[in-house]
């Protein structure tokens, strides 16, 4: 039997096919870490990488891959990252690792979002995995009350501060039937930095590790 980690590793390796010369965007998490390790083998083909977190930047540097400031990079050809949940329509919940804001920014700069997951992440309806929302600390209680009105049960991620100095509310109990609408609605709340729903700009390709091999899903 193939383990979940082996499936993550296989999908991460498969993503190398989408790496084009120039600068690429690199995500955060255990699957993204496998991608970084695989990228090290072909690092001569790229000029460098934009990192979606401090942790990713450290790992890239450890492999001798140059880390480039997004402001100096312009448009990226591709962004490769994992997800906590993904639908067949390529909408995702991300931010389990807390890097959702930088991930959304780097994804926004990329022509193509390649999502790398093992098969356990594919769902019909988003929301079983608690949806992270990064908020400015002073807005925490206000936003929690608004999220309750939207039907969720927000829980402060304890002892956690984001790379941007903010806090995260993990919202339990949602059945997200219209992720594009919910993302837009939460984006409007004063004090929300980023909602971990990636639906308005979802993935373009999903490489999904299964025991039978890596499956490619597209929009
Ligand atoms: C981090 C993320 C990750 O992509 C997500 O948590 C998946 O992580 P993993 O690859 O470890 O399962 O959004 O903020």
XYZ file of N, CA and C and ligand atoms in Angstrom:
671
model
N 0.841 -1.218 0.000
C 0.000 0.000 0.000
C 0.870 1.261 0.000
N 0.482 2.183 -0.830
C 1.187 3.449 -0.900
C 0.729 4.325 0.273
N 1.669 4.930 0.960
C 1.279 5.799 2.067
C 0.867 7.175 1.533
N 0.231 7.955 2.417
C -0.172 9.305 2.024
C 1.064 10.134 1.640
N 2.140 9.951 2.381
C 3.353 10.702 2.064
C 3.925 10.317 0.704
N 3.843 9.032 0.377
C 4.337 8.610 -0.947
C 3.479 9.217 -2.067
N 2.169 9.323 -1.808
C 1.293 9.942 -2.813
C 1.610 11.429 -2.961
N 1.871 12.087 -1.836
C 2.241 13.512 -1.885
C 3.536 13.695 -2.687
N 4.486 12.790 -2.414
C 5.780 12.889 -3.081
C 5.647 12.678 -4.593
N 4.811 11.715 -4.984
C 4.627 11.423 -6.412
C 3.978 12.608 -7.119
N 2.984 13.212 -6.489
C 2.321 14.346 -7.130
C 3.272 15.552 -7.201
N 4.087 15.711 -6.178
C 5.060 16.809 -6.176
C 6.060 16.647 -7.319
N 6.498 15.432 -7.544
C 7.453 15.156 -8.643
C 6.790 15.426 -9.994
N 5.514 15.044 -10.093
C 4.795 15.228 -11.356
C 4.679 16.712 -11.711
N 4.682 17.563 -10.703
C 4.538 19.005 -10.945
C 5.768 19.595 -11.630
N 6.875 18.891 -11.599
C 8.089 19.411 -12.254
C 7.846 19.648 -13.743
N 6.930 18.881 -14.315
C 6.590 19.042 -15.738
C 6.056 20.427 -16.061
N 5.502 21.090 -15.047
C 4.898 22.405 -15.276
C 5.880 23.546 -15.018
N 7.085 23.192 -14.625
C 8.089 24.221 -14.332
C 8.690 24.730 -15.639
N 8.587 26.034 -15.824
C 9.123 26.643 -17.047
C 10.303 27.534 -16.674
N 11.180 27.850 -17.634
C 12.315 28.720 -17.319
C 11.828 30.070 -16.802
N 12.610 30.679 -15.946
C 12.216 31.958 -15.354
C 12.069 31.797 -13.857
N 11.112 32.539 -13.305
C 10.899 32.516 -11.853
C 9.566 31.836 -11.587
N 9.526 30.934 -10.619
C 8.268 30.247 -10.313
C 7.821 30.569 -8.881
N 6.553 30.393 -8.634
C 6.016 30.601 -7.293
C 5.902 29.255 -6.577
N 6.277 29.261 -5.301
C 6.283 28.007 -4.547
C 5.481 28.154 -3.254
N 4.605 27.198 -3.024
C 3.703 27.218 -1.879
C 4.298 26.664 -0.599
N 3.412 26.346 0.324
C 3.805 25.997 1.690
C 3.106 24.724 2.145
N 3.798 23.941 2.957
C 3.186 22.729 3.520
C 4.018 21.503 3.192
N 3.541 20.344 3.624
C 4.343 19.135 3.450
C 4.429 18.708 1.987
N 3.355 18.902 1.213
C 3.400 18.528 -0.206
C 4.291 19.513 -0.969
N 4.144 20.783 -0.656
C 5.018 21.800 -1.268
C 6.478 21.523 -0.898
N 6.719 21.044 0.306
C 8.098 20.717 0.694
C 8.677 19.615 -0.191
N 7.848 18.608 -0.492
C 8.318 17.568 -1.423
C 8.616 18.175 -2.792
N 7.791 19.143 -3.191
C 8.023 19.796 -4.487
C 9.363 20.552 -4.460
N 9.637 21.241 -3.363
C 10.902 21.984 -3.259
C 12.088 21.020 -3.364
N 11.960 19.883 -2.689
C 13.048 18.901 -2.732
C 13.251 18.380 -4.157
N 12.140 18.171 -4.880
C 12.238 17.704 -6.269
C 12.810 18.802 -7.168
N 12.415 20.030 -6.879
C 12.869 21.177 -7.675
C 14.392 21.327 -7.614
N 14.946 20.938 -6.488
C 16.397 21.046 -6.310
C 17.137 20.294 -7.419
N 16.545 19.203 -7.905
C 17.201 18.398 -8.953
C 17.268 19.126 -10.289
N 16.360 20.087 -10.509
C 16.342 20.779 -11.809
C 16.551 22.284 -11.622
N 17.195 22.651 -10.532
C 17.266 24.094 -10.200
C 17.999 24.907 -11.270
N 18.852 24.252 -12.056
C 19.569 24.955 -13.129
C 18.642 25.483 -14.205
N 17.425 24.943 -14.257
C 16.490 25.351 -15.318
C 15.721 26.630 -14.982
N 15.753 27.039 -13.703
C 14.981 28.236 -13.332
C 15.903 29.338 -12.816
N 15.392 30.571 -12.834
C 16.189 31.699 -12.346
C 16.016 31.902 -10.849
N 14.970 31.304 -10.293
C 14.735 31.462 -8.866
C 13.278 31.238 -8.555
N 12.918 31.472 -7.287
C 11.546 31.196 -6.862
C 11.064 32.272 -5.902
N 9.764 32.543 -5.981
C 9.110 33.406 -4.996
C 8.468 32.482 -3.970
N 8.696 32.756 -2.701
C 8.212 31.875 -1.633
C 6.927 32.425 -1.021
N 6.034 31.515 -0.651
C 4.775 31.957 -0.036
C 4.842 31.958 1.486
N 6.017 31.687 2.032
C 6.158 31.740 3.494
C 7.639 31.800 3.862
N 7.877 32.154 5.092
C 9.251 32.167 5.607
C 9.812 30.747 5.575
N 8.978 29.775 5.955
C 9.437 28.375 5.998
C 9.856 27.893 4.607
N 9.052 28.255 3.602
C 9.383 27.846 2.227
C 10.656 28.532 1.748
N 10.808 29.802 2.070
C 12.023 30.531 1.682
C 13.261 29.848 2.266
N 13.163 29.443 3.525
C 14.301 28.771 4.181
C 14.646 27.468 3.477
N 13.613 26.700 3.128
C 13.855 25.403 2.490
C 14.436 25.580 1.080
N 13.932 26.568 0.354
C 14.480 26.844 -0.984
C 15.959 27.204 -0.880
N 16.280 28.074 0.058
C 17.668 28.531 0.215
C 18.579 27.372 0.585
N 18.067 26.498 1.449
C 18.859 25.338 1.872
C 19.267 24.479 0.671
N 18.415 24.461 -0.333
C 18.707 23.696 -1.555
C 19.484 24.514 -2.584
N 19.857 25.732 -2.227
C 20.618 26.567 -3.164
C 19.761 27.180 -4.259
N 18.445 27.283 -4.008
C 17.553 27.927 -4.985
C 17.367 29.379 -4.557
N 17.600 30.289 -5.491
C 17.531 31.706 -5.141
C 16.088 32.125 -4.840
N 15.901 32.839 -3.732
C 14.574 33.325 -3.364
C 14.462 34.783 -3.800
N 13.422 35.060 -4.578
C 13.271 36.386 -5.184
C 12.053 37.099 -4.600
N 12.220 38.386 -4.326
C 11.114 39.213 -3.823
C 10.048 39.309 -4.923
N 8.803 39.142 -4.528
C 7.719 39.167 -5.516
C 7.699 40.483 -6.291
N 8.053 41.560 -5.638
C 8.023 42.865 -6.306
C 9.064 42.986 -7.417
N 10.054 42.112 -7.391
C 11.082 42.129 -8.435
C 10.826 41.062 -9.488
N 9.756 40.297 -9.310
C 9.567 39.119 -10.161
C 8.588 39.338 -11.308
N 7.676 40.289 -11.177
C 6.662 40.472 -12.223
C 5.695 39.303 -12.260
N 5.138 39.045 -13.438
C 4.186 37.932 -13.545
C 4.941 36.609 -13.548
N 4.394 35.648 -12.814
C 5.022 34.321 -12.755
C 4.296 33.399 -13.733
N 5.018 32.483 -14.312
C 4.383 31.531 -15.240
C 3.525 30.534 -14.464
N 4.041 30.123 -13.315
C 3.350 29.043 -12.600
C 3.512 29.180 -11.087
N 2.475 28.751 -10.371
C 2.526 28.679 -8.909
C 2.154 27.251 -8.526
N 2.987 26.625 -7.728
C 2.745 25.239 -7.329
C 2.532 25.200 -5.820
N 1.397 24.657 -5.392
C 1.097 24.620 -3.960
C 0.105 23.492 -3.658
N 0.040 23.113 -2.413
C -0.915 22.108 -1.951
C -2.249 22.752 -1.608
N -3.110 21.977 -0.978
C -4.407 22.493 -0.514
C -4.884 21.590 0.612
N -5.793 22.124 1.417
C -6.395 21.303 2.477
C -7.604 20.550 1.952
N -8.340 21.191 1.035
C -9.457 20.532 0.340
C -9.532 21.127 -1.065
N -9.979 20.319 -2.013
C -10.204 20.838 -3.376
C -11.415 20.133 -3.982
N -12.184 20.888 -4.759
C -13.339 20.300 -5.457
C -12.977 20.057 -6.928
N -13.863 19.342 -7.619
C -13.657 19.125 -9.054
C -13.720 20.423 -9.841
N -14.318 21.450 -9.252
C -14.361 22.754 -9.915
C -13.132 23.583 -9.594
N -12.189 22.961 -8.851
C -10.882 23.580 -8.580
C -10.939 24.697 -7.533
N -12.024 24.729 -6.753
C -12.067 25.640 -5.606
C -11.378 24.932 -4.437
N -10.688 25.704 -3.614
C -9.887 25.104 -2.546
C -10.098 25.784 -1.199
N -9.876 25.008 -0.143
C -9.592 25.584 1.174
C -8.093 25.447 1.366
N -7.460 26.562 1.743
C -6.030 26.555 2.031
C -5.782 27.335 3.321
N -4.596 27.150 3.871
C -4.245 27.909 5.059
C -4.108 27.053 6.307
N -4.191 25.730 6.112
C -3.958 24.835 7.248
C -2.607 25.118 7.903
N -1.640 25.512 7.082
C -0.314 25.852 7.601
C -0.197 27.324 7.976
N -1.256 28.079 7.735
C -1.269 29.484 8.156
C -0.677 30.470 7.165
N -0.327 29.998 5.969
C 0.367 30.884 5.017
C -0.575 31.445 3.952
N -1.888 31.441 4.237
C -2.876 31.734 3.202
C -2.723 33.082 2.526
N -2.334 34.106 3.275
C -2.273 35.448 2.662
C -1.184 35.533 1.604
N 0.010 35.109 1.970
C 1.090 35.168 0.981
C 0.801 34.204 -0.164
N 0.169 33.074 0.152
C -0.172 32.114 -0.907
C -1.129 32.766 -1.908
N -2.119 33.484 -1.392
C -3.099 34.088 -2.308
C -2.454 35.186 -3.143
N -1.527 35.900 -2.555
C -0.852 36.960 -3.311
C 0.010 36.356 -4.432
N 0.787 35.348 -4.079
C 1.670 34.769 -5.106
C 0.831 34.080 -6.183
N -0.246 33.398 -5.769
C -1.127 32.751 -6.751
C -1.724 33.785 -7.704
N -2.066 34.958 -7.167
C -2.671 36.005 -8.003
C -1.713 36.484 -9.090
N -0.426 36.350 -8.828
C 0.586 36.820 -9.790
C 0.948 35.766 -10.823
N 0.368 34.575 -10.698
C 0.789 33.468 -11.569
C -0.231 33.205 -12.671
N 0.268 32.900 -13.844
C -0.634 32.566 -14.958
C -1.331 31.241 -14.707
N -0.592 30.300 -14.100
C -1.169 28.964 -13.900
C -0.964 28.517 -12.450
N -2.030 28.034 -11.824
C -1.955 27.490 -10.461
C -2.022 25.967 -10.571
N -0.938 25.324 -10.190
C -0.904 23.860 -10.188
C -1.023 23.403 -8.739
N -2.126 22.726 -8.441
C -2.374 22.278 -7.071
C -1.940 20.821 -6.930
N -1.146 20.546 -5.915
C -0.622 19.188 -5.724
C -1.172 18.614 -4.412
N -1.916 17.519 -4.548
C -2.577 16.926 -3.371
C -2.562 15.406 -3.459
N -2.774 14.776 -2.315
C -3.088 13.349 -2.346
C -4.611 13.232 -2.404
N -5.101 12.060 -2.719
C -6.533 11.905 -3.023
C -7.450 12.219 -1.841
N -6.918 12.211 -0.620
C -7.766 12.485 0.550
C -8.291 13.927 0.545
N -7.696 14.798 -0.272
C -8.079 16.216 -0.271
C -9.260 16.515 -1.191
N -9.616 15.567 -2.073
C -10.702 15.823 -3.024
C -12.050 15.653 -2.325
N -12.895 16.701 -2.396
C -14.201 16.661 -1.726
C -15.295 17.153 -2.684
N -16.529 16.778 -2.379
C -17.659 17.298 -3.165
C -18.016 18.705 -2.704
N -18.002 18.900 -1.382
C -18.370 20.192 -0.800
C -17.265 20.614 0.173
N -16.781 21.834 0.028
C -15.746 22.341 0.932
C -16.339 22.611 2.315
N -15.536 22.463 3.346
C -15.956 22.911 4.669
C -15.744 21.930 5.806
N -15.505 20.671 5.464
C -15.218 19.736 6.565
C -13.901 20.139 7.226
N -12.933 20.501 6.390
C -11.692 21.060 6.932
C -12.001 22.493 7.360
N -11.707 22.849 8.604
C -12.040 24.205 9.077
C -11.405 25.278 8.187
N -12.225 26.224 7.763
C -11.773 27.257 6.824
C -11.023 28.370 7.573
N -9.735 28.570 7.277
C -8.974 29.596 7.990
C -9.299 31.007 7.486
N -9.342 31.938 8.407
C -9.484 33.357 8.053
C -8.409 34.120 8.836
N -7.537 34.807 8.112
C -6.518 35.632 8.787
C -7.124 36.994 9.067
N -7.040 37.427 10.313
C -7.650 38.709 10.692
C -6.662 39.579 11.469
N -6.877 40.891 11.332
C -6.133 41.858 12.139
C -6.539 41.611 13.597
N -5.554 41.512 14.516
C -5.896 41.109 15.887
C -7.049 41.895 16.530
N -7.115 43.220 16.330
C -8.166 43.993 17.018
C -9.573 43.680 16.482
N -9.647 43.058 15.294
C -10.953 42.768 14.691
C -11.431 41.349 15.003
N -10.659 40.635 15.797
C -10.914 39.208 16.008
C -12.345 38.908 16.464
N -12.818 39.605 17.499
C -14.139 39.292 18.047
C -15.242 39.717 17.096
N -15.068 40.885 16.474
C -16.073 41.366 15.511
C -16.227 40.349 14.382
N -15.109 39.923 13.835
C -15.188 39.001 12.691
C -15.745 37.652 13.132
N -15.369 37.220 14.308
C -15.918 35.951 14.816
C -17.444 36.030 14.871
N -17.983 37.162 15.332
C -19.448 37.304 15.396
C -20.071 37.263 13.997
N -19.408 37.891 13.025
C -19.952 37.879 11.653
C -19.906 36.460 11.073
N -18.853 35.728 11.411
C -18.725 34.363 10.877
C -19.791 33.442 11.490
N -20.155 33.719 12.744
C -21.251 32.959 13.364
C -22.553 33.240 12.608
N -22.761 34.520 12.236
C -23.974 34.871 11.473
C -24.015 34.153 10.133
N -22.851 33.830 9.591
C -22.803 33.109 8.310
C -22.943 31.596 8.508
N -23.150 31.187 9.764
C -23.406 29.761 10.027
C -22.197 28.974 10.486
N -21.083 29.651 10.710
C -19.865 28.944 11.099
C -19.592 28.999 12.589
N -18.625 28.213 12.983
C -18.189 28.180 14.375
C -16.689 28.502 14.414
N -16.351 29.795 14.538
C -14.940 30.185 14.469
C -14.182 29.884 15.752
N -12.985 29.344 15.597
C -12.136 29.017 16.747
C -10.776 29.682 16.522
N -10.349 30.457 17.503
C -9.037 31.116 17.393
C -7.932 30.058 17.403
N -7.030 30.124 16.404
C -5.895 29.186 16.386
C -4.937 29.610 17.493
N -4.869 28.795 18.523
C -4.196 29.271 19.732
C -2.681 29.219 19.592
N -2.056 30.240 20.131
C -0.593 30.322 20.134
C 0.001 30.507 18.763
N -0.782 30.983 17.802
C -0.286 31.105 16.433
C -0.355 32.546 15.952
N 0.740 33.030 15.396
C 0.766 34.335 14.741
C 1.261 34.120 13.320
N 0.607 34.761 12.352
C 1.015 34.560 10.950
C 2.330 35.287 10.657
N 2.889 35.002 9.484
C 4.108 35.697 9.038
C 3.876 37.205 8.972
N 2.593 37.603 8.897
C 2.256 39.033 8.787
C 1.865 39.650 10.127
N 1.989 38.891 11.199
C 1.710 39.427 12.529
C 0.239 39.409 12.915
N -0.565 38.616 12.223
C -2.000 38.560 12.515
C -2.395 37.223 13.144
N -3.704 37.077 13.426
C -4.199 35.823 14.010
C -5.097 35.104 13.003
N -5.393 33.837 13.304
C -6.245 33.046 12.411
C -7.447 32.512 13.171
N -8.620 32.689 12.557
C -9.833 32.021 13.040
C -10.068 30.828 12.121
N -10.184 29.633 12.699
C -10.518 28.439 11.913
C -12.019 28.225 12.055
N -12.715 28.265 10.924
C -14.172 28.235 10.969
C -14.677 26.812 10.710
N -15.264 26.237 11.756
C -15.799 24.865 11.681
C -17.267 24.904 11.260
N -17.743 23.761 10.811
C -19.182 23.568 10.640
C -19.805 24.189 9.409
N -19.002 24.537 8.415
C -19.584 25.131 7.203
C -19.771 24.073 6.111
N -20.878 24.189 5.373
C -21.054 23.451 4.115
C -20.993 24.522 3.046
N -19.884 24.603 2.339
C -19.680 25.746 1.450
C -20.196 25.396 0.055
N -21.470 25.720 -0.168
C -22.109 25.334 -1.434
C -21.763 26.306 -2.555
N -21.501 27.562 -2.205
C -21.128 28.554 -3.217
C -19.842 29.247 -2.765
N -18.707 28.605 -3.024
C -17.438 29.147 -2.508
C -17.084 30.522 -3.061
N -17.461 30.794 -4.324
C -17.129 32.111 -4.901
C -17.874 33.208 -4.133
N -19.152 32.969 -3.859
C -19.957 33.975 -3.148
C -19.464 34.154 -1.715
N -19.157 33.046 -1.040
C -18.709 33.163 0.354
C -17.355 33.869 0.450
N -16.478 33.553 -0.493
C -15.169 34.220 -0.496
C -15.358 35.734 -0.636
N -16.223 36.129 -1.556
C -16.444 37.566 -1.770
C -17.050 38.210 -0.528
N -17.992 37.522 0.098
C -18.679 38.077 1.265
C -17.709 38.268 2.435
N -16.888 37.276 2.679
C -15.959 37.380 3.815
C -14.872 38.414 3.519
N -14.481 38.500 2.240
C -13.492 39.523 1.858
C -13.955 40.936 2.210
N -15.278 41.137 2.266
C -15.817 42.481 2.513
C -15.764 42.884 3.988
N -15.570 41.936 4.889
C -15.633 42.260 6.319
C -14.397 43.066 6.734
N -14.644 44.161 7.424
C -13.540 45.018 7.872
C -12.673 44.233 8.853
N -11.396 44.203 8.589
C -10.473 43.511 9.482
C -10.054 42.141 8.980
N -10.738 41.655 7.946
C -10.295 40.394 7.332
C -9.105 40.705 6.435
N -8.039 39.970 6.622
C -6.890 40.117 5.731
C -7.075 39.175 4.542
N -7.336 37.922 4.840
C -7.515 36.925 3.774
C -8.387 35.796 4.277
N -9.305 35.346 3.418
C -10.043 34.128 3.731
C -9.387 32.991 2.951
N -9.272 31.849 3.613
C -8.591 30.702 3.005
C -9.445 29.937 2.017
N -10.356 30.641 1.365
C -11.127 30.066 0.260
C -10.482 30.571 -1.019
N -10.066 29.656 -1.866
C -9.443 30.030 -3.133
C -10.388 29.552 -4.232
N -11.410 30.378 -4.497
C -12.440 29.963 -5.452
C -12.551 30.961 -6.601
N -12.459 32.248 -6.280
C -12.518 33.257 -7.346
C -11.325 33.050 -8.262
N -10.199 32.705 -7.681
C -9.050 32.291 -8.472
C -8.668 30.899 -7.955
N -9.272 29.892 -8.544
C -8.989 28.529 -8.120
C -7.773 27.979 -8.833
N -7.585 26.670 -8.720
C -6.462 26.043 -9.419
C -6.814 25.880 -10.893
N -5.787 25.826 -11.724
C -5.994 25.549 -13.145
C -5.812 24.067 -13.426
N -4.920 23.465 -12.669
C -4.633 22.043 -12.805
C -4.516 21.472 -11.399
N -5.067 20.282 -11.208
C -4.852 19.581 -9.934
C -4.176 18.248 -10.233
N -3.016 18.047 -9.641
C -2.329 16.761 -9.749
C -2.615 16.018 -8.456
N -3.296 14.882 -8.592
C -3.784 14.183 -7.406
C -3.129 12.813 -7.287
N -2.425 12.618 -6.203
C -1.762 11.337 -5.962
C -2.765 10.279 -5.524
N -2.784 9.153 -6.225
C -3.643 8.019 -5.857
C -2.747 6.772 -5.834
N -3.240 5.679 -5.249
C -2.421 4.467 -5.242
C -2.136 3.956 -6.655
N -2.974 4.349 -7.617
C -2.777 3.901 -9.005
C -1.872 4.848 -9.792
N -1.474 5.935 -9.193
C -0.627 6.903 -9.905
C -1.191 8.299 -9.762
N -0.566 9.249 -10.432
C -0.971 10.646 -10.308
C -2.024 10.955 -11.372
N -3.194 11.423 -10.928
C -4.264 11.810 -11.854
C -4.206 13.315 -12.099
N -4.526 13.724 -13.309
C -4.542 15.145 -13.637
C -5.981 15.593 -13.824
N -6.403 16.568 -13.011
C -7.751 17.141 -13.157
C -7.567 18.566 -13.671
N -8.449 18.959 -14.581
C -8.414 20.341 -15.056
C -9.814 20.928 -14.961
N -9.895 22.201 -15.122
C -11.192 22.894 -15.066
C -12.148 22.373 -16.132
C -0.646 26.068 3.925
C -1.522 25.406 2.927
C -1.158 24.027 2.494
O -1.144 23.985 1.111
C -2.154 23.059 3.027
O -2.238 23.205 4.416
C -1.803 21.614 2.655
O -0.717 21.175 3.396
P -0.070 19.747 3.240
O 0.569 19.712 1.878
O 0.933 19.666 4.350
O -1.147 18.715 3.361
O -2.489 25.949 2.455
O -1.129 27.308 4.319
